[in-house]
Amino acid sequence: MARMNSRGQGRLARAGIGFQVWSSAVLALAAVLMINWLAARPGVRQRFDLTATAQNTLSTATMGVLKSLPGEVTIDVFFREPDEPVLAQVSLQAMARTGRLLGLYRDLSNGQVRIRQNDMENTALIQERQRQLHLRGIEPCLVVSSGDAREVLRVNGDLAVFDPGQPDPRLPNPRPPSIQEYRAEYAITQALLKVTRGEELAVYFTTGHGELAIPETGEFGLDKLHGLLMDEGLRVGQWNPTEDGPLPEDCACLSILRPTDPLSDETIEAIVRYVESGGRLVVGPSSDDAELERSRLNELLAPFQLEIGEGMVCQLVRDPTTGRPTDGSREVAQFPINPANMTRHSLVEPFRSSGRTFYMNGAHPVRVTGQPPQGVSSPLFTSELYSWVDLPPYDLRANESTEAHSRKFELALASQFRPADLSPAGALEEDPEARIVLVGSAFAFTNVIFDANYDFLRNLYNWVLDREYRLSMSPRRPDLRIWPTEKLDELPAMNRLAWLWTPLFCLLMGALFAFLRSRGGPRSASTSS
Amino acid sequence: MRGTLVVYRRELGALFAAPLAWLLLFIALLLNGALLTLLFSSRASLSAPVDISAALEMLFGQGVLFWALMLVMPPLLAMRLLAEESASGTLEYLRTAPLSDAAVVVGKFLAGLSFMALLWSSIFVYSAGMAHFGTAPDWGQVVAIYVGTVLVSGIFVALSLVFSAATRTPILAAFLSFIGCLGFLLLPAIGARLLASMRVLMADAFGSYDRAERFLLDQLSRVDVAQHFIRSYFRGIIDSAEVVFFLTWIAFFLFLTTRTLEARRWRG
């Protein structure tokens, strides 16, 4: 009886211990899950990108978009082996890179962006998902959707541009297919904006005074700028004051680029009134002094204490053969803006900090004649120290007796201020702020220089529209580490190091230890420790 | 702490004094080296560019060999660390020493982890070779990958120790550890498959169960070791949340090992 009792107590004790072990394990598991949950909270989580070119860091523009997403966005991935065998390799490369990029979007969006990998083998599921997304047909693509809105991004065309190359070695210039341009981050971010944004902001361009024309496709047209603004999610319109009447109410920004004919008193008054009530204005004059004078742009800018000077700012260029500074050629009036000559204004800060440039051509010197009462006007960038202002008749040479020279000239200004006649706010309402960007030459906006100035123009319009979070630079090229072709004969040595010398070293170490052990060396050392 | 160090030194000495450890290293490095050679030679023979970052990624995270080594090595090490000692009776001597069970477990774990760290340090040998003979890899990414591989190894060594503590038969411990590690690695994939197959079933019965499926997939992805590694370290990112993920799971498995040892003591 006593034995049975002790056996029962023993069982009870074991059950108790078992319960204790299991319950502590469950509690520990709960603690692990909770700590992990806490560590992944946005405020707590810290990321450090160790790669040399910050490949795992999204641009500030994308981060701004992710932070301001109003709701959840789903990105459906429909990636599969492409149909065209020629482009299969580059397609797969682009898809792999996009896959990595999508991981960043998911990780950095605080759960706002959800990536849905669709199993392309499972036809039934694919068809069901396509029905939900109102899609037909199959092509490698991403579908960005939020509610009813959706955007389809094809691998070839939207996420990347492929060069089919010249695979036939018998034909001249044979080359393998390659990725000509990879722009997935830009495309995905634009798609996120498109599916989540509400009302589009409208940018109007004045017409009727000989201005540069938005639909114009030639060198001095603005159709590339038009495309850029559309890509940025803006609506673009034209305003002819004499034909269209008052400035449209939905105008978020007005651009006046190279007017050659005089703006009427009414037009000037309407624009001044618009800016003074918190409007946004972009001004770029004609390079020609006579046209500038005729356009009356300085009269328009006078109330805001901004002024466009006469003449054209030129810089010495180096003669390609002698290397000496020289003048007299067309290049003196078209020059890159050195990051050292950029201010710390947020519009140009991305260029300054990343050491990139953009171009000016035939720019007038501009200056701030006084500060607005409730705001600030400041220069954006200047010319080089040894510059001069070429006056008509333009000879592109520095005439030190008659022309201002040997100093930096301001080439663009930004002004932001609160409207002076603001009535006291009753209830909560928007606090208006006027913004003006004056660039020394409208040429900087044209097709001929657009590719070099793409980032500058994008940032300019985003700044003037108070979308600072979208100021950014185009992504860098991927950091490819390719074995140099001139060192291909060293490859066997590398291979030998990998498969022969490294393992052999371990084998020798093992043999050495075995030998020492047989003589009582390391064994005794280890036991004594 | 001192006890942990004593156990660690003892285990490390015993591990590297035996030729078995070096033999395992030899085999692993031979396989890794052969794979790297194969990757390089295949690209070079096609006159295609030899992308060294892609080769390193294939070796340390993307390839099957990496995960195979991750699943095989820790069980073999852990089998020696506890089950074999238990079978030979030396564990009982160790436990009569003035050391806590936790100190014994942590010391043995660190020894096993050191072995794995040595194995994966081959990434530095390969990278230095590439820098010397060809072009340098992205050193930031190399360091991050190394830190990640050591942490992933830590999880599998710790998990293997749980099974090693639970049985006195080394081979059984190694087998159970392998199954355990494989299960832990594949748990999210198995779960996702299961949910996908249930999807059609549930859709027939209740219409759609999108939200429930999404919730379950999210929970499963939280314990996805491979994804946690590939999402951060593999790409050259040190993410505090991922560091916490690996350290907490290692701590959890070490805690389980300690409790298992303690339970054995009480069981007699």
PDB file of C-alpha atoms in Angstrom, chain B residues 76-195:
ATOM      1  CA  LEU B  76      26.096  16.424 -36.376  1.00  0.00           C
ATOM      2  CA  LEU B  77      27.732  18.908 -34.034  1.00  0.00           C
ATOM      3  CA  ALA B  78      24.929  18.909 -31.493  1.00  0.00           C
ATOM      4  CA  MET B  79      24.827  15.122 -31.428  1.00  0.00           C
ATOM      5  CA  ARG B  80      28.377  15.215 -30.102  1.00  0.00           C
ATOM      6  CA  LEU B  81      27.763  18.035 -27.679  1.00  0.00           C
ATOM      7  CA  LEU B  82      25.066  16.505 -25.467  1.00  0.00           C
ATOM      8  CA  ALA B  83      23.740  13.106 -26.610  1.00  0.00           C
ATOM      9  CA  GLU B  84      27.164  11.529 -27.039  1.00  0.00           C
ATOM     10  CA  GLU B  85      28.347  12.882 -23.710  1.00  0.00           C
ATOM     11  CA  SER B  86      25.172  11.638 -22.152  1.00  0.00           C
ATOM     12  CA  ALA B  87      25.690   8.175 -23.648  1.00  0.00           C
ATOM     13  CA  SER B  88      29.296   8.011 -22.481  1.00  0.00           C
ATOM     14  CA  GLY B  89      28.314   9.312 -19.051  1.00  0.00           C
ATOM     15  CA  THR B  90      30.650  12.335 -19.100  1.00  0.00           C
ATOM     16  CA  LEU B  91      27.673  14.690 -19.063  1.00  0.00           C
ATOM     17  CA  GLU B  92      26.754  13.517 -15.564  1.00  0.00           C
ATOM     18  CA  TYR B  93      30.290  14.336 -14.383  1.00  0.00           C
ATOM     19  CA  LEU B  94      29.978  17.760 -15.922  1.00  0.00           C
ATOM     20  CA  ARG B  95      26.646  18.349 -14.237  1.00  0.00           C
ATOM     21  CA  THR B  96      28.022  17.446 -10.844  1.00  0.00           C
ATOM     22  CA  ALA B  97      30.538  20.257 -11.276  1.00  0.00           C
ATOM     23  CA  PRO B  98      29.605  23.620  -9.702  1.00  0.00           C
ATOM     24  CA  LEU B  99      28.005  24.834 -12.938  1.00  0.00           C
ATOM     25  CA  SER B 100      24.420  25.644 -13.725  1.00  0.00           C
ATOM     26  CA  ASP B 101      22.664  23.738 -16.518  1.00  0.00           C
ATOM     27  CA  ALA B 102      22.315  27.012 -18.388  1.00  0.00           C
ATOM     28  CA  ALA B 103      26.092  27.570 -18.277  1.00  0.00           C
ATOM     29  CA  VAL B 104      26.682  24.074 -19.665  1.00  0.00           C
ATOM     30  CA  VAL B 105      24.136  24.583 -22.449  1.00  0.00           C
ATOM     31  CA  VAL B 106      25.337  28.053 -23.421  1.00  0.00           C
ATOM     32  CA  GLY B 107      28.989  26.970 -23.357  1.00  0.00           C
ATOM     33  CA  LYS B 108      28.287  24.021 -25.627  1.00  0.00           C
ATOM     34  CA  PHE B 109      26.130  26.154 -27.898  1.00  0.00           C
ATOM     35  CA  LEU B 110      28.896  28.747 -28.294  1.00  0.00           C
ATOM     36  CA  ALA B 111      31.387  26.019 -29.163  1.00  0.00           C
ATOM     37  CA  GLY B 112      29.092  24.648 -31.846  1.00  0.00           C
ATOM     38  CA  LEU B 113      28.414  28.139 -33.141  1.00  0.00           C
ATOM     39  CA  SER B 114      32.150  28.868 -33.318  1.00  0.00           C
ATOM     40  CA  PHE B 115      32.594  25.852 -35.541  1.00  0.00           C
ATOM     41  CA  MET B 116      29.845  27.075 -37.855  1.00  0.00           C
ATOM     42  CA  ALA B 117      31.327  30.592 -37.816  1.00  0.00           C
ATOM     43  CA  LEU B 118      34.642  29.121 -38.914  1.00  0.00           C
ATOM     44  CA  LEU B 119      32.938  27.207 -41.695  1.00  0.00           C
ATOM     45  CA  TRP B 120      31.176  30.316 -43.049  1.00  0.00           C
ATOM     46  CA  SER B 121      34.290  32.470 -42.688  1.00  0.00           C
ATOM     47  CA  SER B 122      35.262  30.945 -46.028  1.00  0.00           C
ATOM     48  CA  ILE B 123      33.267  33.858 -47.494  1.00  0.00           C
ATOM     49  CA  PHE B 124      36.151  36.122 -46.513  1.00  0.00           C
ATOM     50  CA  VAL B 125      38.680  33.785 -48.132  1.00  0.00           C
ATOM     51  CA  TYR B 126      36.694  33.762 -51.384  1.00  0.00           C
ATOM     52  CA  SER B 127      36.129  37.528 -51.262  1.00  0.00           C
ATOM     53  CA  ALA B 128      39.786  38.240 -50.603  1.00  0.00           C
ATOM     54  CA  GLY B 129      40.680  35.915 -53.477  1.00  0.00           C
ATOM     55  CA  MET B 130      38.268  37.728 -55.774  1.00  0.00           C
ATOM     56  CA  ALA B 131      39.666  41.099 -54.719  1.00  0.00           C
ATOM     57  CA  HIS B 132      43.210  39.864 -55.318  1.00  0.00           C
ATOM     58  CA  PHE B 133      42.720  38.077 -58.614  1.00  0.00           C
ATOM     59  CA  GLY B 134      39.775  39.917 -60.156  1.00  0.00           C
ATOM     60  CA  THR B 135      37.541  42.541 -58.606  1.00  0.00           C
ATOM     61  CA  ALA B 136      36.535  43.234 -55.018  1.00  0.00           C
ATOM     62  CA  PRO B 137      33.029  42.324 -53.911  1.00  0.00           C
ATOM     63  CA  ASP B 138      30.830  44.693 -51.940  1.00  0.00           C
ATOM     64  CA  TRP B 139      32.514  44.286 -48.553  1.00  0.00           C
ATOM     65  CA  GLY B 140      29.516  45.693 -46.694  1.00  0.00           C
ATOM     66  CA  GLN B 141      27.318  42.991 -48.154  1.00  0.00           C
ATOM     67  CA  VAL B 142      29.961  40.336 -47.441  1.00  0.00           C
ATOM     68  CA  VAL B 143      30.091  41.314 -43.760  1.00  0.00           C
ATOM     69  CA  ALA B 144      26.291  41.386 -43.517  1.00  0.00           C
ATOM     70  CA  ILE B 145      25.979  37.967 -45.169  1.00  0.00           C
ATOM     71  CA  TYR B 146      28.550  36.544 -42.755  1.00  0.00           C
ATOM     72  CA  VAL B 147      26.762  37.939 -39.694  1.00  0.00           C
ATOM     73  CA  GLY B 148      23.494  36.539 -41.035  1.00  0.00           C
ATOM     74  CA  THR B 149      24.852  33.068 -41.753  1.00  0.00           C
ATOM     75  CA  VAL B 150      26.295  32.865 -38.232  1.00  0.00           C
ATOM     76  CA  LEU B 151      22.936  33.872 -36.752  1.00  0.00           C
ATOM     77  CA  VAL B 152      21.038  31.363 -38.915  1.00  0.00           C
ATOM     78  CA  SER B 153      23.523  28.689 -37.854  1.00  0.00           C
ATOM     79  CA  GLY B 154      22.901  29.765 -34.262  1.00  0.00           C
ATOM     80  CA  ILE B 155      19.201  28.961 -34.582  1.00  0.00           C
ATOM     81  CA  PHE B 156      19.864  25.512 -36.028  1.00  0.00           C
ATOM     82  CA  VAL B 157      22.607  24.671 -33.502  1.00  0.00           C
ATOM     83  CA  ALA B 158      20.317  25.746 -30.650  1.00  0.00           C
ATOM     84  CA  LEU B 159      17.396  23.754 -32.060  1.00  0.00           C
ATOM     85  CA  SER B 160      19.620  20.700 -32.521  1.00  0.00           C
ATOM     86  CA  LEU B 161      20.727  20.989 -28.909  1.00  0.00           C
ATOM     87  CA  VAL B 162      17.096  20.595 -27.774  1.00  0.00           C
ATOM     88  CA  PHE B 163      16.912  17.192 -29.469  1.00  0.00           C
ATOM     89  CA  SER B 164      20.407  16.288 -28.356  1.00  0.00           C
ATOM     90  CA  ALA B 165      19.387  16.952 -24.757  1.00  0.00           C
ATOM     91  CA  ALA B 166      16.217  14.929 -25.129  1.00  0.00           C
ATOM     92  CA  THR B 167      17.865  11.628 -26.038  1.00  0.00           C
ATOM     93  CA  ARG B 168      20.915   9.635 -25.046  1.00  0.00           C
ATOM     94  CA  THR B 169      21.438   8.034 -28.480  1.00  0.00           C
ATOM     95  CA  PRO B 170      23.679  10.272 -30.653  1.00  0.00           C
ATOM     96  CA  ILE B 171      22.450   9.001 -34.023  1.00  0.00           C
ATOM     97  CA  LEU B 172      18.834   9.351 -32.969  1.00  0.00           C
ATOM     98  CA  ALA B 173      19.609  12.860 -31.723  1.00  0.00           C
ATOM     99  CA  ALA B 174      21.188  13.780 -35.077  1.00  0.00           C
ATOM    100  CA  PHE B 175      18.251  12.348 -37.000  1.00  0.00           C
ATOM    101  CA  LEU B 176      15.640  14.072 -34.845  1.00  0.00           C
ATOM    102  CA  SER B 177      17.604  17.333 -35.022  1.00  0.00           C
ATOM    103  CA  PHE B 178      17.748  17.112 -38.798  1.00  0.00           C
ATOM    104  CA  ILE B 179      14.002  16.527 -38.989  1.00  0.00           C
ATOM    105  CA  GLY B 180      13.414  19.341 -36.499  1.00  0.00           C
ATOM    106  CA  CYS B 181      15.613  21.790 -38.407  1.00  0.00           C
ATOM    107  CA  LEU B 182      14.041  20.805 -41.717  1.00  0.00           C
ATOM    108  CA  GLY B 183      10.567  21.238 -40.247  1.00  0.00           C
ATOM    109  CA  PHE B 184      11.432  24.637 -38.791  1.00  0.00           C
ATOM    110  CA  LEU B 185      12.928  25.763 -42.101  1.00  0.00           C
ATOM    111  CA  LEU B 186      10.048  24.499 -44.225  1.00  0.00           C
ATOM    112  CA  LEU B 187       7.225  25.284 -41.805  1.00  0.00           C
ATOM    113  CA  PRO B 188       6.096  28.457 -43.642  1.00  0.00           C
ATOM    114  CA  ALA B 189       6.253  26.762 -47.060  1.00  0.00           C
ATOM    115  CA  ILE B 190       4.344  23.712 -45.824  1.00  0.00           C
ATOM    116  CA  GLY B 191       1.820  25.981 -44.115  1.00  0.00           C
ATOM    117  CA  ALA B 192       1.357  28.066 -47.250  1.00  0.00           C
ATOM    118  CA  ARG B 193       0.830  24.924 -49.362  1.00  0.00           C
ATOM    119  CA  LEU B 194      -1.684  23.664 -46.873  1.00  0.00           C
ATOM    120  CA  LEU B 195      -3.527  26.969 -46.875  1.00  0.00           C
TER     121      LEU B 195
END
